Structure formats: structure tokens, C-alpha cells
Amino acid sequence: MSRMIDLIRASAVPSNLMQSAAKGSLSVPPAEMIEILVHLALHNKVFAEQAQLTLAGWDEASSRAVACDPSASREVLDYLSSPKNLRPMLLHALIENPSVSEAALVELAPHLDRDQADMMLKSKRTQGSPALMSALLVNPKLTGIQAETIKNSLEPPAAAAETTPAAEPAPTEDSAPAAKPESETAVPETVETGKDEVFAAAVGELQETDEVLEEGVLAYLTQHAAEIDTLPDQSFQPIGGFYEELVPGAEEPLTETTTSGAHPTAAAAKKAPSKKARLSHQEERGSALQKIAKLDIKGRIQLAMKGTKEERSLLIRDGTKIVALAVLESPKVGDGEVERFASQKNVLEAVLRGIPMKRRFAKNYAILRNLVFNPRTPLDVSLALMKNMLVGDLRNLSNNKEISDTVRKLATKMFKQKMESSGKR
């Protein structure tokens, strides 16, 4: 019995079935459905656009299973790893899949954002491939530290190759026995010098990165100086309250833990047990909360733009709008983080309104979808974004009772219009 993909390749199915295929509505295994959609996206002029849209919003679990599968077709893997089709959530699976060609990853590397480049850089496959490392090195979004790491991995072999030939011709017939010890002592000195130069370069790059961050923070503080001056100097008050974020090992919320300075011995006694155990995510989160709780508004703005991912995940919930919005200005914030911010209900509406105003985030379909599905997103923002929704998401929106009636009714209307439009083709 022929598979459906074989029949479609042979143009042996009617037009109405091809329409259903382009929408992902055939009753076939998910892996075969993805293979069909890729074929239509690449080879069928009539249904290519619809197939591409369907693939862009396809179920994450099924997509990842195909991206991980070494037996998946080369055409599918090449499509998924193409720079214009890449879904960030599939990147790790594609990098580690031995059936994804190195050529495809080399083409992809220069187009990755900072977090994605970091993921590729940490892969053993990348570290063992000079071609991949070189392709990553030309990525304009790399941090100075990332670029230096790549240079260090590529340059030492070349440096060693240059040092060895230079040492060999030096001895003459008269002095050959004496020359060997000299060359042997000279090589370590060269290596040490090289290490010093690399270290100095790394420090320089790090300083440049810090300077860029400092400039960004200064620009933000200057731009909002008048607003900051009018704000009361209040401490961190997250949307949703502290009771969602308890300090590990304590029974009281962070505010009571940090503001209670009367019994430092008792506080230390509470913290002591946690030091013996392996630090968990909750403990790290508690530590970040304690750090944030001691900062004023300007300090929290600086941390929002220069801090860690954990610190950003807390500061995005800051009840002071100017602090929360500083997180979105951070050059360190990744698309994956913003996807989570877009679905959160415990952030200010100003944050949800600010996300699609950033061009970088407005291009990410997953972020836009999360915003529309978030009942806290301002109505005007949701309505403006709905024109970008795929048919399947419009159907889900029309049945989602958490969102407003206005959004639900418009989703129903748009879903019917798109279905009728696709039926007329």
C-alpha cells in the first residue's frame, strides 16, 4: 500500500485532498504529515504558502520528534534547518541529529541570534568542526566572549604549526646538539606568550562588551531621567505578589525575610541547611530575589539590562513600569524568554504592549501567538495581531473562553473567511 506522500509526489490525489494536506488535516502519522507539508512548501506553487504557514505553527512535540530522527528525509531536515524556516525550539535537535548535513548547519550558523549561537557553540559536534566554528565566527550577533572562544579554538593549531617550522631550520651541523635544548626551552616561552596575548584579548573583548552594556544602560537612564525623578523610590514589588516567590528553606515571603534585620543569627540558621544541599532552581531564584530586593529603581534598571536570565524573569514582573520595560531593552534577552513573557498573566499590560513594538519580537510568530492567547494582553494589541494568526490558531481562539468575547468573535469570523477563501482556490 502506497503512503500518502508517495501519491502526492506522483500528483495522484484530487485538488480538495491537496488543500486538506496543505492545512495539515490528513489522517496520517505526524512524521508523514510533516514530510507532505515540506514537499508542498517546496514543490507545489498553488499550496506552497499554506503549507509553509501550517509548518510554522505545527505541533512542537511532533516537530521535535522529526528533527531528532536520523531516519527523517533529507528534504525535511534541510527545510527545518534552513535559516528562513528555522524554529528556535528545534535548533538543539537539528544540531545533534547526525543526518542533518554539516553544510546545512554552516549555512545556518551566521543567521542565529545570540542565544541560538551559544547553543550551537556548546555542542560537541560544533566544537569538533572547524567549518562550523568558522561559520559561527562571522555571525554579527556574537558577543565578544563568544567570538573569543571560537578564535581560541581555531587559532592554537595554526600558531603551533607556525612555531614548529621556525624552530627546525635554526640548528646547524656544528651546533645541532646544543640547539635542541634551546628550542625546547623556547617553545614553552612562545606558548606562554601566546596564552598571555589570548588572555589579554579576551579581557579586552569582555571590557568592550561591558562598555556596550554600560552605554545602553546610561542611554536608557538618560532617556527616562525625568520619569525616574518623579517616581517614589519604592522597593521591588512584583505583579502577583511575593507569595509566588518564597525563599527556599524559609516559611515566610522574601519581603519579610529581607526586611527583618533584628535576628541575623536566626536568619543565618535558616539558611544553613540549604548550603549543605545541592543548589536547586528555587534556591537560585531565592538568591536572585534577595539581591533584587536590596536595589533601588536605578539599580533594578541596570540589573534588568545587564543581569542574568533568572534576574530578568523576576524583573519583568516589577510593578514599576520603567523597570519591567528595561528588561525588553536588554541586548541579552532571548526570543525564548520573550515567548514566556508574552504568555504571562503576572506582568504589567505595558510589558505586553511593548513586546510587539520591538521589530525583532514582532517577527517571531510564537511570541505573537502567545500575546493573542494571553487574556491580559490589551484588547487593541490582540486585535491588531490577529491578522497574523494561522488557521489552526484562529480555530483554537474561537473556542478559548479565557479571552475576551471580542477577540473570540473576531477569531471565529476570520477563521470562516480563511476557510471559505481556501475553498475557492
GROMACS .gro file of C-alpha atoms in nm:
model
  425
    1MET     CA    1   0.000   0.000   0.000
    2SER     CA    2   0.142   0.338  -0.105
    3ARG     CA    3   0.191   0.609   0.151
    4MET     CA    4   0.003   0.934   0.101
    5ILE     CA    5   0.329   1.122   0.046
    6ASP     CA    6   0.408   0.894  -0.249
    7LEU     CA    7   0.066   0.961  -0.404
    8ILE     CA    8   0.108   1.336  -0.360
    9ARG     CA    9   0.453   1.326  -0.517
   10ALA     CA   10   0.301   1.145  -0.812
   11SER     CA   11   0.018   1.404  -0.835
   12ALA     CA   12  -0.228   1.120  -0.791
   13VAL     CA   13  -0.467   1.289  -0.546
   14PRO     CA   14  -0.754   1.531  -0.615
   15SER     CA   15  -0.731   1.905  -0.551
   16ASN     CA   16  -0.958   1.904  -0.244
   17LEU     CA   17  -0.730   1.647  -0.078
   18MET     CA   18  -0.428   1.863  -0.161
   19GLN     CA   19  -0.600   2.155   0.014
   20SER     CA   20  -0.652   1.941   0.324
   21ALA     CA   21  -0.289   1.831   0.306
   22ALA     CA   22  -0.167   2.192   0.296
   23LYS     CA   23  -0.368   2.263   0.612
   24GLY     CA   24  -0.226   1.957   0.786
   25SER     CA   25  -0.568   1.792   0.807
   26LEU     CA   26  -0.493   1.447   0.665
   27SER     CA   27  -0.528   1.137   0.882
   28VAL     CA   28  -0.166   1.025   0.854
   29PRO     CA   29   0.112   0.991   1.115
   30PRO     CA   30   0.261   1.328   1.221
   31ALA     CA   31   0.602   1.249   1.068
   32GLU     CA   32   0.445   1.173   0.729
   33MET     CA   33   0.226   1.483   0.756
   34ILE     CA   34   0.535   1.700   0.804
   35GLU     CA   35   0.701   1.530   0.507
   36ILE     CA   36   0.391   1.607   0.296
   37LEU     CA   37   0.386   1.969   0.408
   38VAL     CA   38   0.755   2.016   0.326
   39HIS     CA   39   0.701   1.865  -0.019
   40LEU     CA   40   0.411   2.103  -0.086
   41ALA     CA   41   0.602   2.402   0.051
   42LEU     CA   42   0.894   2.334  -0.183
   43HIS     CA   43   0.734   2.191  -0.496
   44ASN     CA   44   0.370   2.299  -0.523
   45LYS     CA   45   0.310   2.656  -0.640
   46VAL     CA   46  -0.062   2.651  -0.554
   47PHE     CA   47  -0.042   2.525  -0.196
   48ALA     CA   48   0.316   2.624  -0.101
   49GLU     CA   49   0.221   2.931   0.103
   50GLN     CA   50  -0.049   2.749   0.303
   51ALA     CA   51   0.188   2.457   0.369
   52GLN     CA   52   0.460   2.694   0.492
   53LEU     CA   53   0.217   2.862   0.734
   54THR     CA   54   0.098   2.525   0.862
   55LEU     CA   55   0.456   2.410   0.920
   56ALA     CA   56   0.540   2.732   1.106
   57GLY     CA   57   0.272   2.658   1.364
   58TRP     CA   58   0.295   2.278   1.370
   59ASP     CA   59   0.279   2.091   1.700
   60GLU     CA   60   0.607   2.131   1.888
   61ALA     CA   61   0.638   1.772   2.010
   62SER     CA   62   0.583   1.622   1.663
   63SER     CA   63   0.820   1.872   1.504
   64ARG     CA   64   1.095   1.797   1.756
   65ALA     CA   65   1.049   1.421   1.707
   66VAL     CA   66   1.114   1.463   1.335
   67ALA     CA   67   1.407   1.699   1.393
   68CYS     CA   68   1.568   1.437   1.621
   69ASP     CA   69   1.506   1.144   1.387
   70PRO     CA   70   1.816   1.035   1.189
   71SER     CA   71   1.585   0.846   0.951
   72ALA     CA   72   1.385   1.157   0.859
   73SER     CA   73   1.410   1.251   0.492
   74ARG     CA   74   1.696   1.476   0.387
   75GLU     CA   75   1.448   1.717   0.229
   76VAL     CA   76   1.260   1.759   0.558
   77LEU     CA   77   1.576   1.810   0.763
   78ASP     CA   78   1.715   2.061   0.514
   79TYR     CA   79   1.386   2.253   0.522
   80LEU     CA   80   1.372   2.262   0.903
   81SER     CA   81   1.735   2.375   0.930
   82SER     CA   82   1.706   2.644   0.664
   83PRO     CA   83   1.764   2.997   0.805
   84LYS     CA   84   1.428   3.121   0.678
   85ASN     CA   85   1.233   2.825   0.820
   86LEU     CA   86   1.415   2.755   1.148
   87ARG     CA   87   1.202   2.729   1.460
   88PRO     CA   88   1.425   2.806   1.761
   89MET     CA   89   1.279   2.524   1.969
   90LEU     CA   90   1.409   2.271   1.713
   91LEU     CA   91   1.766   2.401   1.691
   92HIS     CA   92   1.926   2.171   1.950
   93ALA     CA   93   1.765   1.861   1.797
   94LEU     CA   94   1.880   1.960   1.448
   95ILE     CA   95   2.238   2.027   1.558
   96GLU     CA   96   2.267   1.689   1.729
   97ASN     CA   97   2.097   1.493   1.450
   98PRO     CA   98   2.379   1.328   1.251
   99SER     CA   99   2.158   1.320   0.941
  100VAL     CA  100   2.145   1.700   0.928
  101SER     CA  101   2.430   1.784   0.695
  102GLU     CA  102   2.720   1.996   0.812
  103ALA     CA  103   2.666   2.212   0.503
  104ALA     CA  104   2.314   2.295   0.623
  105LEU     CA  105   2.442   2.394   0.968
  106VAL     CA  106   2.724   2.600   0.813
  107GLU     CA  107   2.462   2.793   0.615
  108LEU     CA  108   2.251   2.839   0.928
  109ALA     CA  109   2.525   2.948   1.172
  110PRO     CA  110   2.570   3.311   1.055
  111HIS     CA  111   2.196   3.380   1.090
  112LEU     CA  112   2.142   3.267   1.452
  113ASP     CA  113   2.062   3.508   1.729
  114ARG     CA  114   2.290   3.533   2.033
  115ASP     CA  115   2.120   3.260   2.242
  116GLN     CA  116   2.098   3.023   1.945
  117ALA     CA  117   2.463   3.082   1.860
  118ASP     CA  118   2.551   2.999   2.220
  119MET     CA  119   2.356   2.674   2.192
  120MET     CA  120   2.540   2.577   1.874
  121LEU     CA  121   2.874   2.678   2.024
  122LYS     CA  122   2.823   2.445   2.322
  123SER     CA  123   2.751   2.145   2.100
  124LYS     CA  124   3.030   1.883   2.081
  125ARG     CA  125   2.953   1.847   1.711
  126THR     CA  126   3.028   2.216   1.656
  127GLN     CA  127   3.338   2.211   1.874
  128GLY     CA  128   3.477   1.927   1.666
  129SER     CA  129   3.411   2.100   1.334
  130PRO     CA  130   3.639   2.387   1.222
  131ALA     CA  131   3.393   2.459   0.938
  132LEU     CA  132   3.106   2.514   1.182
  133MET     CA  133   3.320   2.719   1.418
  134SER     CA  134   3.436   2.938   1.130
  135ALA     CA  135   3.076   2.984   1.010
  136LEU     CA  136   2.972   3.089   1.360
  137LEU     CA  137   3.258   3.335   1.382
  138VAL     CA  138   3.111   3.552   1.104
  139ASN     CA  139   2.779   3.581   1.289
  140PRO     CA  140   2.738   3.956   1.361
  141LYS     CA  141   2.528   3.889   1.672
  142LEU     CA  142   2.801   3.710   1.867
  143THR     CA  143   2.916   3.857   2.197
  144GLY     CA  144   3.283   3.939   2.238
  145ILE     CA  145   3.326   3.639   2.469
  146GLN     CA  146   3.163   3.402   2.217
  147ALA     CA  147   3.384   3.530   1.936
  148GLU     CA  148   3.697   3.495   2.150
  149THR     CA  149   3.604   3.139   2.245
  150ILE     CA  150   3.577   3.048   1.877
  151LYS     CA  151   3.904   3.222   1.789
  152ASN     CA  152   4.083   3.039   2.068
  153SER     CA  153   3.957   2.705   1.937
  154LEU     CA  154   4.067   2.782   1.582
  155GLU     CA  155   4.397   2.966   1.628
  156PRO     CA  156   4.615   2.748   1.859
  157PRO     CA  157   4.673   2.474   1.594
  158ALA     CA  158   4.779   2.740   1.341
  159ALA     CA  159   5.008   2.906   1.595
  160ALA     CA  160   5.171   2.571   1.676
  161ALA     CA  161   5.221   2.496   1.306
  162GLU     CA  162   5.397   2.829   1.257
  163THR     CA  163   5.619   2.781   1.563
  164THR     CA  164   5.740   2.429   1.471
  165PRO     CA  165   5.884   2.503   1.123
  166ALA     CA  166   6.054   2.816   1.258
  167ALA     CA  167   6.234   2.612   1.526
  168GLU     CA  168   6.354   2.333   1.293
  169PRO     CA  169   6.579   2.520   1.044
  170ALA     CA  170   6.763   2.707   1.323
  171PRO     CA  171   7.020   2.434   1.419
  172THR     CA  172   7.331   2.397   1.200
  173GLU     CA  173   7.556   2.091   1.160
  174ASP     CA  174   7.806   2.237   1.409
  175SER     CA  175   7.563   2.331   1.676
  176ALA     CA  176   7.281   2.076   1.628
  177PRO     CA  177   7.327   1.909   1.970
  178ALA     CA  178   7.326   2.243   2.155
  179ALA     CA  179   7.037   2.387   1.955
  180LYS     CA  180   6.785   2.126   2.070
  181PRO     CA  181   6.775   2.229   2.435
  182GLU     CA  182   6.745   2.594   2.329
  183SER     CA  183   6.449   2.522   2.101
  184GLU     CA  184   6.287   2.308   2.367
  185THR     CA  185   6.304   2.593   2.617
  186ALA     CA  186   6.195   2.848   2.357
  187VAL     CA  187   5.866   2.674   2.272
  188PRO     CA  188   5.713   2.698   2.620
  189GLU     CA  189   5.803   3.068   2.627
  190THR     CA  190   5.623   3.117   2.296
  191VAL     CA  191   5.321   2.926   2.421
  192GLU     CA  192   5.316   3.127   2.743
  193THR     CA  193   5.338   3.448   2.545
  194GLY     CA  194   5.053   3.330   2.324
  195LYS     CA  195   4.842   3.250   2.627
  196ASP     CA  196   4.907   3.594   2.768
  197GLU     CA  197   4.805   3.756   2.440
  198VAL     CA  198   4.486   3.548   2.418
  199PHE     CA  199   4.402   3.628   2.778
  200ALA     CA  200   4.461   3.998   2.718
  201ALA     CA  201   4.243   3.985   2.407
  202ALA     CA  202   3.968   3.807   2.600
  203VAL     CA  203   3.982   4.068   2.875
  204GLY     CA  204   3.969   4.342   2.611
  205GLU     CA  205   3.663   4.187   2.444
  206LEU     CA  206   3.494   4.148   2.781
  207GLN     CA  207   3.563   4.512   2.861
  208GLU     CA  208   3.420   4.615   2.524
  209THR     CA  209   3.106   4.409   2.591
  210ASP     CA  210   3.069   4.569   2.933
  211GLU     CA  211   3.115   4.912   2.777
  212VAL     CA  212   2.836   4.845   2.527
  213LEU     CA  213   2.606   4.736   2.809
  214GLU     CA  214   2.703   5.038   3.017
  215GLU     CA  215   2.629   5.267   2.722
  216GLY     CA  216   2.288   5.104   2.679
  217VAL     CA  217   2.206   5.145   3.049
  218LEU     CA  218   2.323   5.507   3.050
  219ALA     CA  219   2.116   5.584   2.740
  220TYR     CA  220   1.805   5.430   2.897
  221LEU     CA  221   1.854   5.614   3.226
  222THR     CA  222   1.913   5.942   3.042
  223GLN     CA  223   1.609   5.895   2.820
  224HIS     CA  224   1.383   5.830   3.119
  225ALA     CA  225   1.556   6.058   3.371
  226ALA     CA  226   1.255   6.288   3.412
  227GLU     CA  227   1.021   5.995   3.472
  228ILE     CA  228   1.259   5.831   3.720
  229ASP     CA  229   1.285   6.155   3.919
  230THR     CA  230   0.907   6.166   3.965
  231LEU     CA  231   0.881   5.808   4.089
  232PRO     CA  232   0.886   5.724   4.459
  233ASP     CA  233   1.193   5.519   4.547
  234GLN     CA  234   0.996   5.204   4.621
  235SER     CA  235   1.140   4.856   4.659
  236PHE     CA  236   1.072   4.564   4.428
  237GLN     CA  237   0.701   4.477   4.430
  238PRO     CA  238   0.631   4.204   4.173
  239ILE     CA  239   0.295   4.175   4.000
  240GLY     CA  240   0.120   3.884   4.169
  241GLY     CA  241   0.298   3.942   4.500
  242PHE     CA  242   0.583   3.776   4.683
  243TYR     CA  243   0.384   3.471   4.784
  244GLU     CA  244   0.454   3.320   4.443
  245GLU     CA  245   0.826   3.351   4.511
  246LEU     CA  246   0.919   3.214   4.855
  247VAL     CA  247   1.279   3.199   4.965
  248PRO     CA  248   1.386   2.832   4.974
  249GLY     CA  249   1.409   2.692   5.322
  250ALA     CA  250   1.201   2.972   5.475
  251GLU     CA  251   0.834   2.975   5.564
  252GLU     CA  252   0.790   3.349   5.511
  253PRO     CA  253   0.788   3.551   5.187
  254LEU     CA  254   1.100   3.727   5.070
  255THR     CA  255   0.987   4.071   5.187
  256GLU     CA  256   0.969   3.959   5.548
  257THR     CA  257   1.297   3.770   5.523
  258THR     CA  258   1.493   4.060   5.379
  259THR     CA  259   1.338   4.337   5.590
  260SER     CA  260   1.385   4.157   5.916
  261GLY     CA  261   1.726   4.268   6.040
  262ALA     CA  262   1.660   4.212   6.409
  263HIS     CA  263   1.769   3.850   6.425
  264PRO     CA  264   2.064   3.791   6.191
  265THR     CA  265   2.165   3.478   6.379
  266ALA     CA  266   1.824   3.323   6.333
  267ALA     CA  267   1.826   3.417   5.964
  268ALA     CA  268   2.166   3.254   5.919
  269ALA     CA  269   2.039   2.943   6.095
  270LYS     CA  270   1.753   2.919   5.846
  271LYS     CA  271   1.992   2.950   5.552
  272ALA     CA  272   2.245   2.699   5.687
  273PRO     CA  273   2.058   2.379   5.583
  274SER     CA  274   2.028   2.497   5.222
  275LYS     CA  275   2.409   2.530   5.192
  276LYS     CA  276   2.453   2.161   5.256
  277ALA     CA  277   2.222   2.055   4.975
  278ARG     CA  278   2.278   2.096   4.602
  279LEU     CA  279   2.151   2.435   4.483
  280SER     CA  280   1.813   2.392   4.317
  281HIS     CA  281   1.638   2.626   4.076
  282GLN     CA  282   1.422   2.750   4.364
  283GLU     CA  283   1.730   2.830   4.571
  284GLU     CA  284   1.890   3.021   4.286
  285ARG     CA  285   1.565   3.208   4.239
  286GLY     CA  286   1.553   3.293   4.608
  287SER     CA  287   1.909   3.426   4.589
  288ALA     CA  288   1.819   3.645   4.290
  289LEU     CA  289   1.514   3.777   4.475
  290GLN     CA  290   1.722   3.872   4.776
  291LYS     CA  291   1.964   4.060   4.551
  292ILE     CA  292   1.682   4.245   4.373
  293ALA     CA  293   1.507   4.334   4.698
  294LYS     CA  294   1.808   4.543   4.808
  295LEU     CA  295   1.814   4.760   4.494
  296ASP     CA  296   1.650   5.095   4.423
  297ILE     CA  297   1.484   5.175   4.091
  298LYS     CA  298   1.806   5.270   3.911
  299GLY     CA  299   1.980   4.960   4.043
  300ARG     CA  300   1.697   4.738   3.920
  301ILE     CA  301   1.706   4.903   3.578
  302GLN     CA  302   2.077   4.827   3.549
  303LEU     CA  303   2.021   4.468   3.657
  304ALA     CA  304   1.732   4.431   3.411
  305MET     CA  305   1.966   4.521   3.126
  306LYS     CA  306   2.289   4.358   3.246
  307GLY     CA  307   2.177   4.073   3.474
  308THR     CA  308   2.115   3.702   3.431
  309LYS     CA  309   1.822   3.523   3.273
  310GLU     CA  310   1.690   3.437   3.620
  311GLU     CA  311   1.705   3.802   3.727
  312ARG     CA  312   1.526   3.913   3.409
  313SER     CA  313   1.249   3.660   3.470
  314LEU     CA  314   1.183   3.831   3.805
  315LEU     CA  315   1.228   4.193   3.700
  316ILE     CA  316   0.984   4.156   3.408
  317ARG     CA  317   0.722   4.129   3.685
  318ASP     CA  318   0.832   4.450   3.856
  319GLY     CA  319   0.535   4.671   3.940
  320THR     CA  320   0.739   4.977   3.840
  321LYS     CA  321   0.678   5.003   3.465
  322ILE     CA  322   1.011   5.161   3.375
  323VAL     CA  323   1.199   4.870   3.537
  324ALA     CA  324   0.993   4.598   3.369
  325LEU     CA  325   1.030   4.762   3.028
  326ALA     CA  326   1.409   4.781   3.076
  327VAL     CA  327   1.416   4.401   3.051
  328LEU     CA  328   1.290   4.425   2.691
  329GLU     CA  329   1.571   4.673   2.615
  330SER     CA  330   1.842   4.433   2.733
  331PRO     CA  331   2.068   4.312   2.450
  332LYS     CA  332   2.097   3.985   2.643
  333VAL     CA  333   1.727   3.892   2.640
  334GLY     CA  334   1.647   3.600   2.408
  335ASP     CA  335   1.341   3.519   2.198
  336GLY     CA  336   1.267   3.216   2.417
  337GLU     CA  337   1.247   3.440   2.724
  338VAL     CA  338   1.012   3.682   2.548
  339GLU     CA  339   0.789   3.393   2.440
  340ARG     CA  340   0.737   3.318   2.809
  341PHE     CA  341   0.686   3.685   2.897
  342ALA     CA  342   0.419   3.708   2.626
  343SER     CA  343   0.214   3.431   2.788
  344GLN     CA  344   0.246   3.553   3.148
  345LYS     CA  345  -0.054   3.696   3.330
  346ASN     CA  346   0.153   3.840   3.615
  347VAL     CA  347   0.317   4.122   3.418
  348LEU     CA  348   0.208   4.480   3.354
  349GLU     CA  349  -0.005   4.547   3.047
  350ALA     CA  350   0.269   4.790   2.942
  351VAL     CA  351   0.506   4.495   2.901
  352LEU     CA  352   0.260   4.304   2.680
  353ARG     CA  353   0.203   4.621   2.480
  354GLY     CA  354   0.576   4.686   2.448
  355ILE     CA  355   0.676   4.340   2.318
  356PRO     CA  356   0.528   4.368   1.964
  357MET     CA  357   0.664   4.722   1.935
  358LYS     CA  358   1.011   4.569   1.911
  359ARG     CA  359   1.073   4.472   1.549
  360ARG     CA  360   1.281   4.172   1.649
  361PHE     CA  361   0.999   4.023   1.856
  362ALA     CA  362   0.725   4.121   1.609
  363LYS     CA  363   0.884   3.881   1.358
  364ASN     CA  364   0.853   3.581   1.592
  365TYR     CA  365   0.523   3.401   1.534
  366ALA     CA  366   0.533   3.213   1.866
  367ILE     CA  367   0.560   3.543   2.055
  368LEU     CA  368   0.268   3.697   1.866
  369ARG     CA  369   0.056   3.386   1.920
  370ASN     CA  370   0.125   3.386   2.294
  371LEU     CA  371   0.024   3.752   2.315
  372VAL     CA  372  -0.308   3.693   2.140
  373PHE     CA  373  -0.385   3.393   2.362
  374ASN     CA  374  -0.296   3.586   2.678
  375PRO     CA  375  -0.618   3.725   2.834
  376ARG     CA  376  -0.416   4.005   2.996
  377THR     CA  377  -0.296   4.146   2.662
  378PRO     CA  378  -0.468   4.481   2.589
  379LEU     CA  379  -0.763   4.435   2.353
  380ASP     CA  380  -0.631   4.670   2.084
  381VAL     CA  381  -0.300   4.483   2.075
  382SER     CA  382  -0.470   4.143   2.041
  383LEU     CA  383  -0.697   4.264   1.763
  384ALA     CA  384  -0.405   4.415   1.571
  385LEU     CA  385  -0.206   4.091   1.592
  386MET     CA  386  -0.484   3.857   1.490
  387LYS     CA  387  -0.427   3.917   1.119
  388ASN     CA  388  -0.106   3.716   1.159
  389MET     CA  389  -0.270   3.409   1.312
  390LEU     CA  390  -0.271   3.075   1.132
  391VAL     CA  391  -0.599   2.898   1.061
  392GLY     CA  392  -0.547   2.640   1.336
  393ASP     CA  393  -0.479   2.909   1.595
  394LEU     CA  394  -0.785   3.107   1.486
  395ARG     CA  395  -0.993   2.795   1.542
  396ASN     CA  396  -0.847   2.749   1.890
  397LEU     CA  397  -0.901   3.118   1.970
  398SER     CA  398  -1.267   3.096   1.872
  399ASN     CA  399  -1.314   2.825   2.137
  400ASN     CA  400  -1.099   2.986   2.407
  401LYS     CA  401  -1.324   3.110   2.687
  402GLU     CA  402  -1.041   3.279   2.877
  403ILE     CA  403  -1.000   3.559   2.623
  404SER     CA  404  -1.246   3.842   2.563
  405ASP     CA  405  -1.567   3.791   2.363
  406THR     CA  406  -1.449   4.049   2.109
  407VAL     CA  407  -1.132   3.855   2.030
  408ARG     CA  408  -1.319   3.525   2.024
  409LYS     CA  409  -1.587   3.656   1.784
  410LEU     CA  410  -1.331   3.810   1.551
  411ALA     CA  411  -1.132   3.484   1.553
  412THR     CA  412  -1.447   3.293   1.453
  413LYS     CA  413  -1.515   3.540   1.172
  414MET     CA  414  -1.157   3.530   1.042
  415PHE     CA  415  -1.145   3.151   1.065
  416LYS     CA  416  -1.460   3.120   0.849
  417GLN     CA  417  -1.328   3.373   0.599
  418LYS     CA  418  -0.997   3.192   0.559
  419MET     CA  419  -1.167   2.856   0.522
  420GLU     CA  420  -1.400   2.994   0.255
  421SER     CA  421  -1.110   3.166   0.079
  422SER     CA  422  -0.901   2.849   0.070
  423GLY     CA  423  -1.204   2.652  -0.053
  424LYS     CA  424  -1.245   2.880  -0.355
  425ARG     CA  425  -0.891   2.826  -0.480
   0.00000   0.00000   0.00000
